[in-house]
Amino acid sequence: MIRLFDQHEIRKEKELNGMWDFVREDNGKAYRLPVPGCWEQHPDMLTYRGQGTYRTKVKVERDTCLRLEFKGVSHTARVFFDGKEATEHYNAYTPFSAVIPGVKAGEHEITVWVDNSFGEHSALHIPNDYYTYGGITRGVRVQEISEVYVERVHFTPECRDGIWSGKTEVVIRNAGSTKASFRISGALGGTFAGTHGENTLEEMTGEVEPGGETILTGQQSFDGITPWTPGEPALYLLKVRLSVDGEVIDDLIERVGFRTVSVQNGHILLNGSRIFMKGFNRHEDHGMCGCAIPLQLMVQDLDLMRDMGANAVRTCHYPNDELFLDLCDERGVLVWEENHARGLDLEHMMNPNFDIQCENCIREMIENHYNHPSIVIWGILNECASETEEGRKKYAAQYAQIGRMDQSRPTTSATCRHFTDICLDLPDVVSFNMYSGWYQDVEVKERHEQEMDWIASAGGAGKPVIVSEFGAAAMYGYRDRGRCKWSEERQADIIRENLEVYQKDSRLSGVFLWQFADCRVTEEGGWFSTRARSHNNKGVVDEYRRPKLAYDTVREFYENWD
Ligand code: ADA
């Protein structure tokens, strides 16, 4: 399963999830591997870092134009169709596609060369305090499209005096060789839970040059709308149809929610009402399947977070699988989604590939995830070099890119450059990571007040503030009546001491515990190579989702946060 709802009634598509042929590049050994999946799941490849090639066949019933879509390949892919290169892509965490016109009926081969190696070529996937797996790690689908087709639909809800309206932006592409005139029609139908009367979209017409794209934008009000809120996450299917010469030749269905997000007087507002995010940081990582997490285990994660009283999740430190975002939309979970970057100092940020790899990640994240009502804030550059002038230029450029693409959500970035950060004036929301009681043996409240005073003096005055990370480590199953560090008791104590302070601070707009589950880290290089078990052990559940004592501590606070 790639999405929780069908995205087409006209366009034919087929998921290519299943068993693919795979050959390791280092030793030529052949395997049959599941897609989606991580090659580290196979006992021969537990720590394999390198390259390999996946192969599968597709059968096409009629001459057509094909669109291949990959939701995630870790971390670099080169895609070939019948041996001819169709596209390439860097970054495990964003979707990409290839359009192949003029495909004849019959059987064809799709080949995907995959690389998860580190080096100068990779500015974002580097040895880090999480693991870069290898493989086709998210869903794959093949679609038969017309040469003139719907590339993307973005929906921006607005509310004035209680009347809901929306801007619908439709991108039409032309993979053919002749100019085409087209018509757009559509409707906004029934909520996820039930059915309201259909709101018909106002029709639009346009032309698109061969090899080009045309963007049409419509704005209209809608009747009988139920807003999307955490308590009642009403969703609507937005169906767009494309006609040429009077014939409907393509369509695209998106699922949207009517909600607005804004910042005002130091708070974050959803539909004009203040929200407080009680959240977890969650890596896409699981002891059973690495980063290729299936729906069942995504559901379990959200059930456990909800059981602890959480209402938010931060996709640390990269864009997440859309299937997970679909679940958050349906459950009313608030999402902080961020581009791919963790702890990159200035030397890493000056890698010649850094700017373009970040720019592509942000563009693909927003282009593909724009319509998810659960995403209420865009984050960038977790703990990167925001204390330097050169770093500031890059932060500013990335916030500007987000501003050009999406004015409907606030921005933030989690800093650890305490007292030295020179970028707090740039985002809409200021966020900081603080490990009082774990990395710093300090009095929590005193250190928190110092941080809040500094933020107000260093460009953050009047802005909402989020504690984006706090927590402590514990080895699952290690109990100690002395409550020593690494025991479950001490982890629960430190989390309690932090939550006691944050719960009393009405200035805050959210707290995100580090972290939901233990996750695998990279052994090569860096301070994290000393991590016990080659895992980041700060989860309140371990990598198999077995709860530690802190589970109940978090629940005690999150369930009773007024
Ligand atoms: C940082 C970082 C996290 C994780 C954490 C830790 O705040 O943002 O990714 O590495 O520290 O566990 O030390």
Short mmCIF file of N, CA and C and ligand atoms in Angstrom, two decimals, residues 129 317 342 382-383 433 435 439 469 514 527 531 536 538, ligand 1:
data_model
loop_
_atom_site.label_atom_id
_atom_site.label_comp_id
_atom_site.label_asym_id
_atom_site.label_seq_id
_atom_site.Cartn_x
_atom_site.Cartn_y
_atom_site.Cartn_z
N ASP A 129 23.82 10.15 13.82
CA ASP A 129 23.15 9.55 14.99
C ASP A 129 21.80 8.96 14.61
N HIS A 317 14.95 13.27 11.15
CA HIS A 317 15.29 14.62 10.72
C HIS A 317 15.17 14.67 9.21
N ARG A 342 20.89 16.69 9.85
CA ARG A 342 21.07 16.55 11.30
C ARG A 342 22.51 16.84 11.68
N ASN A 382 18.21 20.76 11.39
CA ASN A 382 18.33 20.46 12.82
C ASN A 382 19.79 20.56 13.29
N GLU A 383 20.03 21.50 14.26
CA GLU A 383 21.35 21.61 14.90
C GLU A 383 22.48 21.73 13.87
N ASN A 433 16.81 22.45 21.39
CA ASN A 433 17.03 21.11 21.95
C ASN A 433 17.81 21.26 23.25
N TYR A 435 19.10 19.09 26.88
CA TYR A 435 19.17 17.81 27.59
C TYR A 435 19.58 18.02 29.04
N TYR A 439 22.86 15.37 29.25
CA TYR A 439 24.18 15.85 28.82
C TYR A 439 24.70 16.94 29.76
N GLU A 469 13.53 19.13 21.59
CA GLU A 469 14.11 17.87 22.08
C GLU A 469 14.47 17.99 23.56
N TRP A 514 12.61 13.58 23.14
CA TRP A 514 13.59 12.79 22.40
C TRP A 514 13.86 11.52 23.18
N TRP A 527 30.98 11.10 17.32
CA TRP A 527 30.88 10.79 18.75
C TRP A 527 29.84 9.69 18.99
N ARG A 531 27.99 4.94 20.95
CA ARG A 531 26.67 4.61 21.49
C ARG A 531 26.56 3.10 21.74
N ASN A 536 20.81 4.78 19.36
CA ASN A 536 20.46 5.91 20.21
C ASN A 536 19.38 5.38 21.15
N LYS A 538 17.54 6.62 23.62
CA LYS A 538 16.69 7.57 24.37
C LYS A 538 15.20 7.34 24.12
C1 ADA B 1 20.53 16.04 19.15
C2 ADA B 1 19.97 15.60 17.80
C3 ADA B 1 19.26 14.28 17.84
C4 ADA B 1 19.99 13.27 18.72
C5 ADA B 1 20.13 13.84 20.12
C6 ADA B 1 20.89 12.90 21.05
O1 ADA B 1 19.65 16.90 19.81
O2 ADA B 1 19.07 16.56 17.26
O3 ADA B 1 19.18 13.78 16.50
O4 ADA B 1 21.27 13.03 18.17
O5 ADA B 1 20.90 15.04 20.05
O6 ADA B 1 20.35 11.82 21.30
O7 ADA B 1 21.97 13.28 21.48
#
